[in-house]
Amino acid sequence: MAKAKLDGVVEAIRYKPDGEMAWARAYERRGAIYSDHVLLTREQLVQRLKSGKNFSVGSRVPQKGGTFEISMPLRLVQANGKDVLVTGEGTAERDSLKGIPAV
């Protein structure tokens, strides 16, 4: 089975005081290569996931350019009529991004 093509890799996040994700530090695929890190607001990340983009949690391998260690997928689920960001296969009532370092 072929690997799913990633559109982006989330490396770190920052939370708001209410526990919702404020922004994410990510790398986005630009053709055959990845961008330098970009800061995506929660709304920007949600829009990318809604449009069908495939993001995962990972970190860039030092001295290897566009090579990443990928740990788990980042998904968008619905809870009580609200968009919720989760990692892995679980569901949650609010953003549950286990495995992503908070900065």
Short mmCIF file of C-alpha atoms in Angstrom, two decimals:
data_model
loop_
_atom_site.label_atom_id
_atom_site.label_comp_id
_atom_site.label_asym_id
_atom_site.label_seq_id
_atom_site.Cartn_x
_atom_site.Cartn_y
_atom_site.Cartn_z
CA MET A 1 0.00 0.00 0.00
CA ALA A 2 1.38 3.41 -0.96
CA LYS A 3 1.85 6.12 1.63
CA ALA A 4 -0.75 8.88 1.63
CA LYS A 5 0.69 12.08 0.19
CA LEU A 6 0.95 14.75 2.86
CA ASP A 7 -0.01 18.34 2.20
CA GLY A 8 1.50 19.51 5.48
CA VAL A 9 3.22 18.56 8.71
CA VAL A 10 2.37 20.21 12.04
CA GLU A 11 5.41 20.48 14.30
CA ALA A 12 4.22 22.55 17.29
CA ILE A 13 1.13 24.34 18.59
CA ARG A 14 0.15 27.08 20.99
CA TYR A 15 -3.06 26.96 23.01
CA LYS A 16 -5.41 29.77 24.03
CA PRO A 17 -6.25 30.02 27.77
CA ASP A 18 -9.58 28.25 27.09
CA GLY A 19 -7.77 25.15 25.76
CA GLU A 20 -8.49 25.76 22.07
CA MET A 21 -5.56 25.76 19.65
CA ALA A 22 -4.45 29.32 18.80
CA TRP A 23 -1.90 28.60 16.07
CA ALA A 24 0.30 25.84 14.66
CA ARG A 25 3.84 25.84 13.32
CA ALA A 26 3.72 23.76 10.16
CA TYR A 27 5.46 22.95 6.91
CA GLU A 28 3.29 22.93 3.78
CA ARG A 29 3.98 20.97 0.62
CA ARG A 30 4.67 23.19 -2.37
CA GLY A 31 4.87 20.80 -5.31
CA ALA A 32 7.76 18.40 -4.73
CA ILE A 33 9.19 20.30 -1.75
CA TYR A 34 8.07 21.68 1.61
CA SER A 35 7.96 25.33 2.64
CA ASP A 36 9.94 26.84 5.45
CA HIS A 37 7.87 26.77 8.61
CA VAL A 38 4.66 28.79 8.50
CA LEU A 39 2.34 29.86 11.31
CA LEU A 40 -1.26 28.85 10.71
CA THR A 41 -4.12 30.13 12.83
CA ARG A 42 -6.68 27.61 13.99
CA GLU A 43 -9.12 28.91 11.39
CA GLN A 44 -6.57 28.54 8.57
CA LEU A 45 -5.76 24.97 9.59
CA VAL A 46 -9.45 24.06 9.87
CA GLN A 47 -10.10 25.48 6.38
CA ARG A 48 -7.23 23.45 4.92
CA LEU A 49 -8.56 20.25 6.51
CA LYS A 50 -12.12 21.01 5.33
CA SER A 51 -10.84 21.48 1.78
CA GLY A 52 -9.42 17.95 1.84
CA LYS A 53 -5.78 18.66 2.68
CA ASN A 54 -3.92 15.88 4.48
CA PHE A 55 -1.91 17.05 7.53
CA SER A 56 0.03 14.90 10.00
CA VAL A 57 1.99 15.45 13.19
CA GLY A 58 5.75 15.24 12.83
CA SER A 59 9.11 16.90 13.04
CA ARG A 60 11.75 17.76 10.48
CA VAL A 61 14.81 15.51 10.46
CA PRO A 62 17.93 17.70 10.96
CA GLN A 63 20.17 18.06 7.90
CA LYS A 64 17.65 16.19 5.70
CA GLY A 65 15.70 19.05 4.07
CA GLY A 66 12.17 17.85 3.33
CA THR A 67 12.38 14.62 5.36
CA PHE A 68 10.06 14.32 8.35
CA GLU A 69 9.46 11.82 11.12
CA ILE A 70 5.68 11.40 10.97
CA SER A 71 3.84 10.16 14.06
CA MET A 72 0.06 10.40 13.48
CA PRO A 73 -2.61 12.06 11.34
CA LEU A 74 -4.32 15.32 12.24
CA ARG A 75 -8.09 15.17 11.77
CA LEU A 76 -11.12 17.40 11.96
CA VAL A 77 -14.20 15.97 13.70
CA GLN A 78 -17.58 17.38 14.67
CA ALA A 79 -18.63 17.58 18.33
CA ASN A 80 -21.84 19.34 19.36
CA GLY A 81 -21.98 21.11 15.98
CA LYS A 82 -18.45 22.49 16.38
CA ASP A 83 -15.21 21.71 14.50
CA VAL A 84 -12.69 19.98 16.76
CA LEU A 85 -9.06 19.17 15.93
CA VAL A 86 -7.81 15.76 17.09
CA THR A 87 -4.75 13.59 16.55
CA GLY A 88 -4.92 9.88 15.88
CA GLU A 89 -8.20 8.01 15.72
CA GLY A 90 -10.05 9.39 18.74
CA THR A 91 -12.83 11.92 19.15
CA ALA A 92 -13.11 14.75 21.66
CA GLU A 93 -15.34 17.56 22.87
CA ARG A 94 -12.56 20.15 22.37
CA ASP A 95 -9.20 20.28 20.60
CA SER A 96 -7.21 17.20 21.61
CA LEU A 97 -3.78 17.35 20.04
CA LYS A 98 -1.76 14.78 21.94
CA GLY A 99 1.72 14.21 20.60
CA ILE A 100 2.24 17.78 19.37
CA PRO A 101 4.63 19.86 21.48
CA ALA A 102 3.04 23.01 22.91
CA VAL A 103 5.17 26.13 22.76
#
